[in-house]
PDB file of C-alpha atoms in Angstrom:
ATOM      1  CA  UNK A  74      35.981  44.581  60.035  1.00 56.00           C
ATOM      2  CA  UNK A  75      34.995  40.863  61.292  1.00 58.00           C
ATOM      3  CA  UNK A  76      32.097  39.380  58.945  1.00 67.00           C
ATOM      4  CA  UNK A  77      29.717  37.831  60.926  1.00 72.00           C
ATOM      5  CA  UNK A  78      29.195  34.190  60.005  1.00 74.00           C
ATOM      6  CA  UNK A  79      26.390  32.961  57.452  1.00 78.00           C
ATOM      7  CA  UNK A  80      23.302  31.200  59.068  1.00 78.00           C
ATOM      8  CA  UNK A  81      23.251  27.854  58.012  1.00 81.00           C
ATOM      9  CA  UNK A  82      20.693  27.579  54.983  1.00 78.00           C
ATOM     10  CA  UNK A  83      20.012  23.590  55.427  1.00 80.00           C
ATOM     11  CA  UNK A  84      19.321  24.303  59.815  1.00 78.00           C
ATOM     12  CA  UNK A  85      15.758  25.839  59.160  1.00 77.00           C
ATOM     13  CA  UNK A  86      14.765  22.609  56.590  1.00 82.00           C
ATOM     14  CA  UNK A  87      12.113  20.637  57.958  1.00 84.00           C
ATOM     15  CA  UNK A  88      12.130  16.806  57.119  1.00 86.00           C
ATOM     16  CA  UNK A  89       9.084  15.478  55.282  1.00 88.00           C
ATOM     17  CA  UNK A  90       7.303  13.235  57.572  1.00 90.00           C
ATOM     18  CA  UNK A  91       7.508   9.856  55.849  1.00 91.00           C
ATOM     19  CA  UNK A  92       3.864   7.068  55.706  1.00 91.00           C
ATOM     20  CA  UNK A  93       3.902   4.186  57.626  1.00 90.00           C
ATOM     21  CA  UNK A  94       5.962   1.267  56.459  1.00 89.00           C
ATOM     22  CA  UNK A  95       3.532  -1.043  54.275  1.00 87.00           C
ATOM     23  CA  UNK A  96       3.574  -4.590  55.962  1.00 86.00           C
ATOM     24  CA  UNK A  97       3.690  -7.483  53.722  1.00 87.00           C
ATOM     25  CA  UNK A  98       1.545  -9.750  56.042  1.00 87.00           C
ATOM     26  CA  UNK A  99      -1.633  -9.666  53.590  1.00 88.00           C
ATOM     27  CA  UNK A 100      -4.421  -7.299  55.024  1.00 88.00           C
ATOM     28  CA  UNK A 101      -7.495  -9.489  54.522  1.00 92.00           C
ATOM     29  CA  UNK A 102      -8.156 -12.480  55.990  1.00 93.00           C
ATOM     30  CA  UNK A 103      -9.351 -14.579  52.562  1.00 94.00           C
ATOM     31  CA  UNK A 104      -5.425 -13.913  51.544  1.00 93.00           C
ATOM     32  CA  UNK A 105      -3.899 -15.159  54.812  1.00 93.00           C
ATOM     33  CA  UNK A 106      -6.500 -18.454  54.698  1.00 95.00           C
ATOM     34  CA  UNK A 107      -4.968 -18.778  50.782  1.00 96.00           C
ATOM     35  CA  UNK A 108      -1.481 -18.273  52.015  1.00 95.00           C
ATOM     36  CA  UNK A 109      -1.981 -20.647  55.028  1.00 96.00           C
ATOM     37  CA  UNK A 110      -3.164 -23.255  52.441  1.00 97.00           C
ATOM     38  CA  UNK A 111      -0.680 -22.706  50.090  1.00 97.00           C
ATOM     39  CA  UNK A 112       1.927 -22.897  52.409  1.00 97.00           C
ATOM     40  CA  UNK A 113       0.400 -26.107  53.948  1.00 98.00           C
ATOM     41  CA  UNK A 114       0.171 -27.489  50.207  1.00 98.00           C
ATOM     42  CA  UNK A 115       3.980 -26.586  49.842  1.00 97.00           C
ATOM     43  CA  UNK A 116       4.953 -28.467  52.880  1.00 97.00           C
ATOM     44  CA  UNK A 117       3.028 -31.914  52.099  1.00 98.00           C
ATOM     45  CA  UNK A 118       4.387 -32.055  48.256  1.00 97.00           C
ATOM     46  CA  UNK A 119       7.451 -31.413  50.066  1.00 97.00           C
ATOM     47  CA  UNK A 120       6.919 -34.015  52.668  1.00 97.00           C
ATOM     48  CA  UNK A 121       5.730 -36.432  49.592  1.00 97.00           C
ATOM     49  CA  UNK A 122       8.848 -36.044  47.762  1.00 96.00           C
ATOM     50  CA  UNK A 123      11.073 -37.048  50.494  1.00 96.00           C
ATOM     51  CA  UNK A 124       8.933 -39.974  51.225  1.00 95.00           C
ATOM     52  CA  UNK A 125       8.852 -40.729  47.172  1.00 93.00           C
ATOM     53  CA  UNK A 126      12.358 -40.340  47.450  1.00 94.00           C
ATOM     54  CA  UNK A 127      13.315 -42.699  50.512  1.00 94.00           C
ATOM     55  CA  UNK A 128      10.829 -45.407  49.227  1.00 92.00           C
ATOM     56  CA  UNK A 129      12.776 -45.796  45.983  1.00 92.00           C
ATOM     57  CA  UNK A 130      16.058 -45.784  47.427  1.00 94.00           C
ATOM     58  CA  UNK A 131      16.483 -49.411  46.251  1.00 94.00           C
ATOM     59  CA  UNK A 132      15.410 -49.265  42.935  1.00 94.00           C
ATOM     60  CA  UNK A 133      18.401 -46.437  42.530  1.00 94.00           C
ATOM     61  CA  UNK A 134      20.996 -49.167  44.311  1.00 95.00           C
ATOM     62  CA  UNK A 135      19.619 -51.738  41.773  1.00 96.00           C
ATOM     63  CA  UNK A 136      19.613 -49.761  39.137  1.00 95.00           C
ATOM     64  CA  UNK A 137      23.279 -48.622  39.573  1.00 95.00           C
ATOM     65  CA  UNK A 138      24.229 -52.399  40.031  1.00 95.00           C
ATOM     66  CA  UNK A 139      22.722 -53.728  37.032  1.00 94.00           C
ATOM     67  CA  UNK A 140      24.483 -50.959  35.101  1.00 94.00           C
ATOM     68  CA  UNK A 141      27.688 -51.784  37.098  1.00 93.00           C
ATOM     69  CA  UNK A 142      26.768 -55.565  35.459  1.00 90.00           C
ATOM     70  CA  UNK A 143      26.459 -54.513  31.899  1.00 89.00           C
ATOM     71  CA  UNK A 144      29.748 -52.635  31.830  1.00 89.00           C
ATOM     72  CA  UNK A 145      31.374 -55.718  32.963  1.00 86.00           C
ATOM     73  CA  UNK A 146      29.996 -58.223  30.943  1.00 80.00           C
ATOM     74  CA  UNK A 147      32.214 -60.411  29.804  1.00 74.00           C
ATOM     75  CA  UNK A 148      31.304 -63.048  26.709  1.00 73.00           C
ATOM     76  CA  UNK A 149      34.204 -65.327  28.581  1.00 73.00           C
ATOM     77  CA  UNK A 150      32.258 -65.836  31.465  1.00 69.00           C
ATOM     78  CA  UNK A 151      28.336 -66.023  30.849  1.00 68.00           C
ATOM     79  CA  UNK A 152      27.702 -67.749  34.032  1.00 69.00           C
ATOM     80  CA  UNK A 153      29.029 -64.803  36.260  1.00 74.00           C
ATOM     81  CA  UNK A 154      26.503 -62.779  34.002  1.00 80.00           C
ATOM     82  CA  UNK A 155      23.726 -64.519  34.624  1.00 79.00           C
ATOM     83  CA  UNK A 156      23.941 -65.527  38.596  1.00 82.00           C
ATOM     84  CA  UNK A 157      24.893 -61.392  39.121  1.00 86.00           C
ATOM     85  CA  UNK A 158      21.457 -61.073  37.201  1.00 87.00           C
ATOM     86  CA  UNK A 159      19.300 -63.393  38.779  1.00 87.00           C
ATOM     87  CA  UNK A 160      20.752 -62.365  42.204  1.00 89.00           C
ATOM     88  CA  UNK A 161      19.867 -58.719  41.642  1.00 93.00           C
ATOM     89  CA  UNK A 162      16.044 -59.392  40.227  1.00 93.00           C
ATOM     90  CA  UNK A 163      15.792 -61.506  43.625  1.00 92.00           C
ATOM     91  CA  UNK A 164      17.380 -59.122  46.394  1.00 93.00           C
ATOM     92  CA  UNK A 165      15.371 -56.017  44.392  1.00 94.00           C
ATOM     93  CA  UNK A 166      12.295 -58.022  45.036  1.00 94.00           C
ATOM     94  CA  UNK A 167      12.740 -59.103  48.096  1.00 93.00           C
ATOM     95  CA  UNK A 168      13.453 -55.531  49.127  1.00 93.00           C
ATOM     96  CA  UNK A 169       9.892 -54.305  47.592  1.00 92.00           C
ATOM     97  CA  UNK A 170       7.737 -57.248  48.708  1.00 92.00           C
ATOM     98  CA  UNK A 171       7.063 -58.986  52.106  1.00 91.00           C
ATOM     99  CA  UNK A 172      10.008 -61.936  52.347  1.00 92.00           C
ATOM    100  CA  UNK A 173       7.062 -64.717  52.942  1.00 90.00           C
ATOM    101  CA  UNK A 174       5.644 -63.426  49.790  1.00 90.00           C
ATOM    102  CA  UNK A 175       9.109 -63.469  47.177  1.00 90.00           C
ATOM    103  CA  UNK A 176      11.603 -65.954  49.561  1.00 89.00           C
ATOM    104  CA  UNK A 177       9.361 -69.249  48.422  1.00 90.00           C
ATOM    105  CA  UNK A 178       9.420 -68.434  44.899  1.00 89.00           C
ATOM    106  CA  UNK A 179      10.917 -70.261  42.276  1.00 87.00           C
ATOM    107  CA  UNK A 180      10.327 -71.570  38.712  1.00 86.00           C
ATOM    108  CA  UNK A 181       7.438 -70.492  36.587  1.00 89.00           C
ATOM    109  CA  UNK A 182       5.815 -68.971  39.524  1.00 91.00           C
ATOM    110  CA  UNK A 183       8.913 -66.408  40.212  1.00 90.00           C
ATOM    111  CA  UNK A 184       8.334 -65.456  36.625  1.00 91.00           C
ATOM    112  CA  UNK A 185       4.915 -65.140  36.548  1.00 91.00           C
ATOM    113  CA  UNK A 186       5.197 -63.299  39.897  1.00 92.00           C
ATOM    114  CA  UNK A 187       7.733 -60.775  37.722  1.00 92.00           C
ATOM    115  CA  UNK A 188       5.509 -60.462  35.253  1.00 91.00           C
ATOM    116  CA  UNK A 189       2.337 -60.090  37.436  1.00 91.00           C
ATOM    117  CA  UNK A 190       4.510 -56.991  38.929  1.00 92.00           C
ATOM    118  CA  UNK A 191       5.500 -55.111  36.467  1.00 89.00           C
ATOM    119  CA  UNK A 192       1.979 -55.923  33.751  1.00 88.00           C
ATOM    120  CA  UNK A 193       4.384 -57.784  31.775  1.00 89.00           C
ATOM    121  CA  UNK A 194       4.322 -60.764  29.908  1.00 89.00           C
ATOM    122  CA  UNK A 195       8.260 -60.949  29.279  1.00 85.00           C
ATOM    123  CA  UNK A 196       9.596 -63.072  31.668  1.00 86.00           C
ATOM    124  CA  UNK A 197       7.261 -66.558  31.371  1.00 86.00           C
ATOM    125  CA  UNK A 198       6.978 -65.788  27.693  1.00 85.00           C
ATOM    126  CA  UNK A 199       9.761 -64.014  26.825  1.00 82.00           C
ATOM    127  CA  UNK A 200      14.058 -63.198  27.442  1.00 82.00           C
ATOM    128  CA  UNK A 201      13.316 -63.383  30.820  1.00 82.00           C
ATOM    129  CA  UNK A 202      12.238 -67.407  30.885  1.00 81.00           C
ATOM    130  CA  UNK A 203      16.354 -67.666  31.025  1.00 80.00           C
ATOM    131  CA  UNK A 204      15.969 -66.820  34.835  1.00 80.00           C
ATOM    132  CA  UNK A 205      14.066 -69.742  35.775  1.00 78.00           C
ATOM    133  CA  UNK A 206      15.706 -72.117  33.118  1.00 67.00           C
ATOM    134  CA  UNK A 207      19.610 -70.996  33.515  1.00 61.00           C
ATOM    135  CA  UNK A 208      19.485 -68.799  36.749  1.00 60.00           C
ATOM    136  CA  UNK A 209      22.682 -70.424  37.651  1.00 62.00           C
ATOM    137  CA  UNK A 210      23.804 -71.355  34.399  1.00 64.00           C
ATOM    138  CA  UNK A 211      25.691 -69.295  31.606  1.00 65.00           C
ATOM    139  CA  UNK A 212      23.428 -67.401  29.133  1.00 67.00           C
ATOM    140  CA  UNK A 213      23.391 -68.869  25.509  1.00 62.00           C
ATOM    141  CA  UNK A 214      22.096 -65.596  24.168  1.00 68.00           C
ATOM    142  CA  UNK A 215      23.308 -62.350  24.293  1.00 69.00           C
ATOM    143  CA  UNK A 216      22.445 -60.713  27.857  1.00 77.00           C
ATOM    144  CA  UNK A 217      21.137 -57.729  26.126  1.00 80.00           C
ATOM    145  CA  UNK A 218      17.502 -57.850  26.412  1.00 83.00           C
ATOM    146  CA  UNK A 219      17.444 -59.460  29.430  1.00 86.00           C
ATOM    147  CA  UNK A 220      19.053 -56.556  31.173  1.00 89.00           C
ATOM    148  CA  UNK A 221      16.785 -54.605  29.404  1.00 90.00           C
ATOM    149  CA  UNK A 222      13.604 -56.077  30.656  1.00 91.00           C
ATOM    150  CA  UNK A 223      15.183 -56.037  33.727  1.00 91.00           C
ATOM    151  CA  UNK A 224      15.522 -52.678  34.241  1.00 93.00           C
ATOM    152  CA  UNK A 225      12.164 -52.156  33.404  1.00 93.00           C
ATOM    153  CA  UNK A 226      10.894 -54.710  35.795  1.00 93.00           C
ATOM    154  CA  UNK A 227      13.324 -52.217  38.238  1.00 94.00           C
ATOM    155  CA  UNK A 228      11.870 -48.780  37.177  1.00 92.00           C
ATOM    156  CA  UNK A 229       8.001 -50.026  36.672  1.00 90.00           C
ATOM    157  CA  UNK A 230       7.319 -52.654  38.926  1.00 89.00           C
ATOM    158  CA  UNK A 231       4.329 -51.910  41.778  1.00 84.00           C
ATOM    159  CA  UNK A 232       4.775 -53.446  45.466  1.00 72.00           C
TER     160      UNK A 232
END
């Protein structure tokens, strides 16, 4: 005798209906005007930053040249120390200030300009005089706190 095949035990299953999909768009409107804000917030710190960024582009160029200076400073030759220096401090101004405001500038009124800059008081009273006395000229002293104060005149300064 033939057996007669089994029903299928899984073919009379129903499927349990399933909820809606939750959407992740917030349902009230106080939390869309919060994330509308936030996101608006976002996007200007964003927008900020860049412009931070592109604004200071020079004070990273000068920064990497004076440390490009201090590696190769050489005792031999002070004067190629100091007219690297005083070269950088001028182009690093002149890029931060209006030319007819820096170009003019030389003396005891670049230095007080420098220190007037940066709140300082280190360049007409202090290391720094040796850029309006010796711009051109080797350094007696050791170079050391001069390129100190100026990279602080680079990173602090306010055009």
């Amino acid at each position: 005798m033939a057996s007669s095949p089994q029903p299928d035990p899984v073919a009379g299953l129903i499927d349990i209906p399933l909820p809606p999909a939750i959407s992740l768009w917030p349902q009230t409107w106080p939390l869309r005007i919060a994330l509308a804000v936030a996101t608006a917030g976002l996007l200007f710190g964003l927008w900020r930053l860049t412009y931070w960024w592109y604004r200071n582009r020079y004070r990273r160029a000068a920064l990497t040249e004076l440390a490009a200076i201090q590696r190769t400073w050489n005792p031999e030759n002070p004067a190629g120390t100091s007219i690297a220096l005083a070269s950088l401090i001028r182009r690093t101004a002149l890029a931060a200030f209006p030319r007819g405001q820096v170009a003019s500038l030389a003396g005891q009124t670049w230095l007080a300009f420098l220190d007037r800059t940066a709140d300082t008081r280190d360049f007409s009273e202090g290391v720094g005089r040796v850029l309006a006395r010796e711009a051109y000229q080797p350094i007696a002293d050791d170079p050391r706190a001069l390129f100190g104060i100026i990279r602080h005149w680079i990173k602090a300064h306010h055009a």
